[in-house]
Structures are given as C-alpha cells and as structure tokens.
Amino acid sequence: MTRMAVRDILIHPDPRLKTPATPVAEVTDELRALADDMLETMYAAPGIGLAAPQIGVMKRILVMDCVKDEEAPARPMVLINPSVVWSSDEMSIYEEGCLSIPDQYAEVERPSEVEVVWTGLEGEERRERFDGLWATCVQHEIDHLDGKLFIDYLKPLKRQMITRKMVKLKREKARA
Ligand code: K1U
Ligand code: ZN
C-alpha cells in the first residue's frame, strides 16, 4: 500500500487552471489513491475544497469538507464527474477564497442551493442537494473542473489586479 501524499497546489496564472478537465472513465484503485492525496492536500492547506486540476491532474474529481464546527465530525466528500442538475432561483453572496489564489478574497454571487449528481468511490451514482457553504464550495470546485476561477466573476480591473499580485508572488517564490 502506498502512503497518502500532500501534493503541490498550482498557483494562478497557470494554463492548467484554465483548461476543462476530462471525465473519469472508470473508478480504479489509482483514482481512489488520488482522492486520498487530494483530501490530505486539502486538509493540510488548510482548505474546504480542492479540485484535481489544482494539483495538475486534469480529471473531473473534487473533494470537499465544509464542516466548520471543530467539535463536529469531519465529512470528507469525494465527487467524481459531478454535475449540477438543479439550481435555486434564490442567490447568495459569499466572500470566496481559492487555494490557487492565496490570500485574495472577493464576494461572488451564486445560486443558494444546488442539486448535484456524481459518481462515488465505489462507482455508484450519488445525488444530493447542497445549501449554505456546501453549495458555494461545490459550485466553486465544479468551476475548477470547467477551467473557471472565482476571479472570472469579478470586474476586469479587480481580476487584473489580483492576477498581477499572483504573478509577483510566483516570481518571488521561484527566486526563493
Ligand atoms: O478550491 C479551492 O481553492 C479551495 C477553497 C474553496 C472555497 C472557499 C471559499 C468559498 C468557496 C470555495 C478554499 O478552501 S480557500 C480556504 C478556505 O476557505 C478556508 C481555509 C481554512 C478554514 C476555513 C476555510
Ligand atoms: Zn479554488
């Protein structure tokens, strides 16, 4: 058995973060090992979600755990080939962050509730309605699978400002 590993998270701008990911054809042990690494990476960051393209794997798989209460049990979720099959008309605004755009936050408006269908780790079909932070997070992560970032919802000037900061950050990290 191989150990779980914390993978490196890509920082924007990176072409892989703008590229739609490919559907998963079959749930294999290799895919389950990838899911373990993604959860390990998400909890280590720390974050509440992570999509495979963020670690450079162009497959439609995401993980999330939006349990905020430290006393409550964790709820790690793995969604393979997720798709939103219903969205509420009611919208919510949440100040989003992104592990690929460190230390930058902005308000994004999205449907308050969504129903999502996906494949589980045993290849079974799963379906669930998400609300609150779970709904925001699952939409943010599915966007990653479609090559979309939360800054794509912002006005061009704000988006350019954040992108410039990230270019600078990457340059400094490369020099260190
Ligand atoms: O996809 C990602 O980059 C992960 C991202 C998910 C997300 C956050 C906020 C709104 C929508 C989606 C993060 O996890 S950013 C970090 C974060 O939100 C957090 C970190 C520690 C504790 C609590 C939250
Ligand atoms: Zn993100």
CSV table of C-alpha atoms and ligand atoms in Angstrom, one decimal:
chain,number,residue,atom,x,y,z
A,1,MET,CA,0.0,0.0,0.0
A,2,THR,CA,1.3,3.5,-0.9
A,3,ARG,CA,1.2,6.3,1.6
A,4,MET,CA,-1.0,9.3,1.2
A,5,ALA,CA,0.8,12.4,0.0
A,6,VAL,CA,0.4,16.2,0.2
A,7,ARG,CA,0.7,17.4,-3.4
A,8,ASP,CA,1.8,20.8,-4.6
A,9,ILE,CA,-1.1,23.2,-5.4
A,10,LEU,CA,-0.8,25.2,-8.7
A,11,ILE,CA,-0.9,29.0,-8.4
A,12,HIS,CA,-2.8,31.2,-10.8
A,13,PRO,CA,-1.9,32.1,-13.6
A,14,ASP,CA,-1.3,28.6,-14.9
A,15,PRO,CA,-2.8,27.2,-18.2
A,16,ARG,CA,-3.9,24.0,-16.4
A,17,LEU,CA,-6.3,26.1,-14.2
A,18,LYS,CA,-7.9,27.5,-17.4
A,19,THR,CA,-8.4,24.1,-19.1
A,20,PRO,CA,-11.6,22.0,-18.8
A,21,ALA,CA,-10.8,18.6,-17.1
A,22,THR,CA,-11.6,15.2,-18.7
A,23,PRO,CA,-14.4,12.9,-17.4
A,24,VAL,CA,-13.3,9.9,-15.4
A,25,ALA,CA,-14.0,6.7,-17.4
A,26,GLU,CA,-13.6,4.2,-14.6
A,27,VAL,CA,-13.2,4.2,-10.8
A,28,THR,CA,-9.9,2.4,-10.1
A,29,ASP,CA,-7.6,2.0,-7.1
A,30,GLU,CA,-5.3,4.6,-8.7
A,31,LEU,CA,-8.2,7.1,-8.7
A,32,ARG,CA,-9.0,6.2,-5.0
A,33,ALA,CA,-5.3,6.9,-4.2
A,34,LEU,CA,-5.6,10.2,-6.0
A,35,ALA,CA,-8.7,11.1,-3.9
A,36,ASP,CA,-6.8,10.2,-0.7
A,37,ASP,CA,-4.0,12.5,-1.8
A,38,MET,CA,-6.4,15.3,-2.6
A,39,LEU,CA,-8.1,15.1,0.8
A,40,GLU,CA,-4.7,15.1,2.5
A,41,THR,CA,-3.7,18.1,0.5
A,42,MET,CA,-6.9,20.0,1.2
A,43,TYR,CA,-6.8,19.4,5.0
A,44,ALA,CA,-3.0,20.3,5.1
A,45,ALA,CA,-3.6,23.6,3.2
A,46,PRO,CA,-6.0,24.1,5.0
A,47,GLY,CA,-9.0,24.4,2.8
A,48,ILE,CA,-12.6,23.3,2.5
A,49,GLY,CA,-12.4,22.0,-1.1
A,50,LEU,CA,-9.9,21.0,-3.8
A,51,ALA,CA,-10.3,20.1,-7.5
A,52,ALA,CA,-7.9,17.8,-9.3
A,53,PRO,CA,-6.7,20.4,-11.8
A,54,GLN,CA,-5.4,22.4,-8.9
A,55,ILE,CA,-2.7,19.7,-8.4
A,56,GLY,CA,-2.2,19.4,-12.2
A,57,VAL,CA,-4.4,16.3,-12.7
A,58,MET,CA,-6.8,17.0,-15.5
A,59,LYS,CA,-9.6,14.7,-14.3
A,60,ARG,CA,-13.1,15.5,-13.2
A,61,ILE,CA,-12.8,14.8,-9.5
A,62,LEU,CA,-13.1,17.1,-6.5
A,63,VAL,CA,-13.0,16.8,-2.7
A,64,MET,CA,-14.6,18.9,0.0
A,65,ASP,CA,-15.4,19.1,3.7
A,66,CYS,CA,-17.3,22.2,4.7
A,67,VAL,CA,-17.8,21.2,8.4
A,68,LYS,CA,-16.8,24.3,10.3
A,69,ASP,CA,-17.5,23.2,13.8
A,70,GLU,CA,-14.3,21.8,15.2
A,71,GLU,CA,-16.3,19.7,17.7
A,72,ALA,CA,-18.4,18.1,14.9
A,73,PRO,CA,-17.1,15.0,13.0
A,74,ALA,CA,-15.4,15.6,9.7
A,75,ARG,CA,-17.3,14.9,6.5
A,76,PRO,CA,-14.8,14.3,3.7
A,77,MET,CA,-16.6,14.0,0.4
A,78,VAL,CA,-15.2,12.8,-3.0
A,79,LEU,CA,-17.2,13.7,-6.1
A,80,ILE,CA,-16.3,12.1,-9.5
A,81,ASN,CA,-17.8,13.5,-12.7
A,82,PRO,CA,-20.1,15.9,-10.7
A,83,SER,CA,-22.8,17.9,-12.5
A,84,VAL,CA,-25.3,20.4,-11.2
A,85,VAL,CA,-28.8,19.1,-12.2
A,86,TRP,CA,-30.8,21.8,-10.5
A,87,SER,CA,-30.1,25.3,-9.1
A,88,SER,CA,-32.3,27.5,-7.0
A,89,ASP,CA,-33.5,30.9,-8.3
A,90,GLU,CA,-32.5,32.4,-4.9
A,91,MET,CA,-28.9,33.6,-4.9
A,92,SER,CA,-26.4,34.0,-2.1
A,93,ILE,CA,-23.3,36.1,-1.9
A,94,TYR,CA,-20.2,34.7,-0.2
A,95,GLU,CA,-16.7,36.0,0.2
A,96,GLU,CA,-14.7,33.3,-1.6
A,97,GLY,CA,-11.1,32.4,-1.4
A,98,CYS,CA,-9.0,29.9,-3.5
A,99,LEU,CA,-6.0,27.8,-2.7
A,100,SER,CA,-4.7,28.6,-6.2
A,101,ILE,CA,-5.0,32.4,-5.5
A,102,PRO,CA,-3.6,32.6,-2.0
A,103,ASP,CA,-4.7,35.5,0.4
A,104,GLN,CA,-7.2,37.0,-2.1
A,105,TYR,CA,-10.9,37.1,-1.3
A,106,ALA,CA,-13.9,38.6,-3.1
A,107,GLU,CA,-17.7,38.4,-3.0
A,108,VAL,CA,-19.2,36.1,-5.6
A,109,GLU,CA,-22.9,35.6,-6.2
A,110,ARG,CA,-24.1,32.0,-6.9
A,111,PRO,CA,-27.4,30.0,-6.5
A,112,SER,CA,-28.1,29.4,-2.8
A,113,GLU,CA,-29.0,25.7,-3.4
A,114,VAL,CA,-27.9,23.2,-6.0
A,115,GLU,CA,-28.6,19.5,-6.6
A,116,VAL,CA,-25.6,17.6,-7.8
A,117,VAL,CA,-25.3,14.1,-9.3
A,118,TRP,CA,-21.9,12.4,-9.3
A,119,THR,CA,-20.2,9.0,-9.2
A,120,GLY,CA,-18.9,7.8,-5.8
A,121,LEU,CA,-15.7,5.9,-5.0
A,122,GLU,CA,-17.4,2.5,-5.5
A,123,GLY,CA,-18.7,3.6,-8.9
A,124,GLU,CA,-22.2,4.2,-7.6
A,125,GLU,CA,-24.4,7.1,-8.6
A,126,ARG,CA,-24.9,9.7,-5.9
A,127,ARG,CA,-27.2,12.7,-5.7
A,128,GLU,CA,-27.5,15.4,-3.0
A,129,ARG,CA,-28.9,18.9,-2.5
A,130,PHE,CA,-26.4,21.3,-1.1
A,131,ASP,CA,-27.0,24.6,0.7
A,132,GLY,CA,-25.0,27.2,2.6
A,133,LEU,CA,-21.3,27.0,2.4
A,134,TRP,CA,-21.5,23.5,0.9
A,135,ALA,CA,-23.5,24.9,-2.1
A,136,THR,CA,-20.9,27.7,-2.6
A,137,CYS,CA,-18.0,25.3,-2.3
A,138,VAL,CA,-19.3,22.6,-4.7
A,139,GLN,CA,-20.0,25.3,-7.4
A,140,HIS,CA,-16.5,26.8,-6.9
A,141,GLU,CA,-15.0,23.3,-7.3
A,142,ILE,CA,-17.1,22.3,-10.3
A,143,ASP,CA,-16.0,25.6,-11.9
A,144,HIS,CA,-12.3,24.5,-11.4
A,145,LEU,CA,-13.2,21.3,-13.4
A,146,ASP,CA,-14.5,23.6,-16.2
A,147,GLY,CA,-11.3,25.8,-16.1
A,148,LYS,CA,-13.1,28.7,-14.4
A,149,LEU,CA,-11.8,30.6,-11.3
A,150,PHE,CA,-13.8,32.8,-8.9
A,151,ILE,CA,-11.9,35.9,-10.2
A,152,ASP,CA,-13.6,35.3,-13.6
A,153,TYR,CA,-16.8,36.6,-11.9
A,154,LEU,CA,-15.1,39.9,-10.9
A,155,LYS,CA,-14.8,43.1,-12.9
A,156,PRO,CA,-11.8,43.1,-15.3
A,157,LEU,CA,-9.8,45.7,-13.3
A,158,LYS,CA,-10.1,43.7,-10.0
A,159,ARG,CA,-9.3,40.5,-11.8
A,160,GLN,CA,-6.2,42.0,-13.4
A,161,MET,CA,-5.1,43.5,-10.1
A,162,ILE,CA,-5.3,40.0,-8.4
A,163,THR,CA,-3.6,38.3,-11.4
A,164,ARG,CA,-0.7,40.8,-11.2
A,165,LYS,CA,-0.2,40.1,-7.5
A,166,MET,CA,-0.1,36.4,-8.2
A,167,VAL,CA,2.5,36.8,-11.0
A,168,LYS,CA,4.6,38.7,-8.5
A,169,LEU,CA,4.1,36.1,-5.8
A,170,LYS,CA,5.1,33.3,-8.2
A,171,ARG,CA,8.2,35.3,-9.3
A,172,GLU,CA,9.2,35.7,-5.6
A,173,LYS,CA,8.6,32.0,-4.8
A,174,ALA,CA,10.7,31.0,-7.9
A,175,ARG,CA,13.6,33.2,-6.6
A,176,ALA,CA,13.5,31.9,-3.0
B,1,K1U,O1,-10.9,25.3,-4.4
B,1,K1U,C1,-10.2,25.9,-3.6
B,1,K1U,O2,-9.4,26.6,-4.0
B,1,K1U,C2,-10.5,25.7,-2.1
B,1,K1U,C3,-11.2,26.9,-1.5
B,1,K1U,C4,-12.7,26.5,-1.5
B,1,K1U,C5,-13.7,27.6,-1.3
B,1,K1U,C6,-13.5,28.6,-0.3
B,1,K1U,C7,-14.4,29.6,-0.1
B,1,K1U,C8,-15.6,29.6,-0.9
B,1,K1U,C9,-15.7,28.7,-1.9
B,1,K1U,C10,-14.8,27.7,-2.1
B,1,K1U,C11,-10.7,27.0,-0.1
B,1,K1U,O3,-10.8,26.1,0.7
B,1,K1U,S1,-10.0,28.5,0.4
B,1,K1U,C12,-9.6,28.3,2.1
B,1,K1U,C13,-10.8,28.4,3.0
B,1,K1U,O4,-11.9,28.8,2.6
B,1,K1U,C14,-10.7,28.0,4.4
B,1,K1U,C15,-9.5,27.7,4.9
B,1,K1U,C16,-9.4,27.3,6.3
B,1,K1U,C17,-10.5,27.3,7.1
B,1,K1U,C18,-11.7,27.6,6.5
B,1,K1U,C19,-11.8,28.0,5.2
B,2,ZN,ZN,-10.4,27.4,-5.9
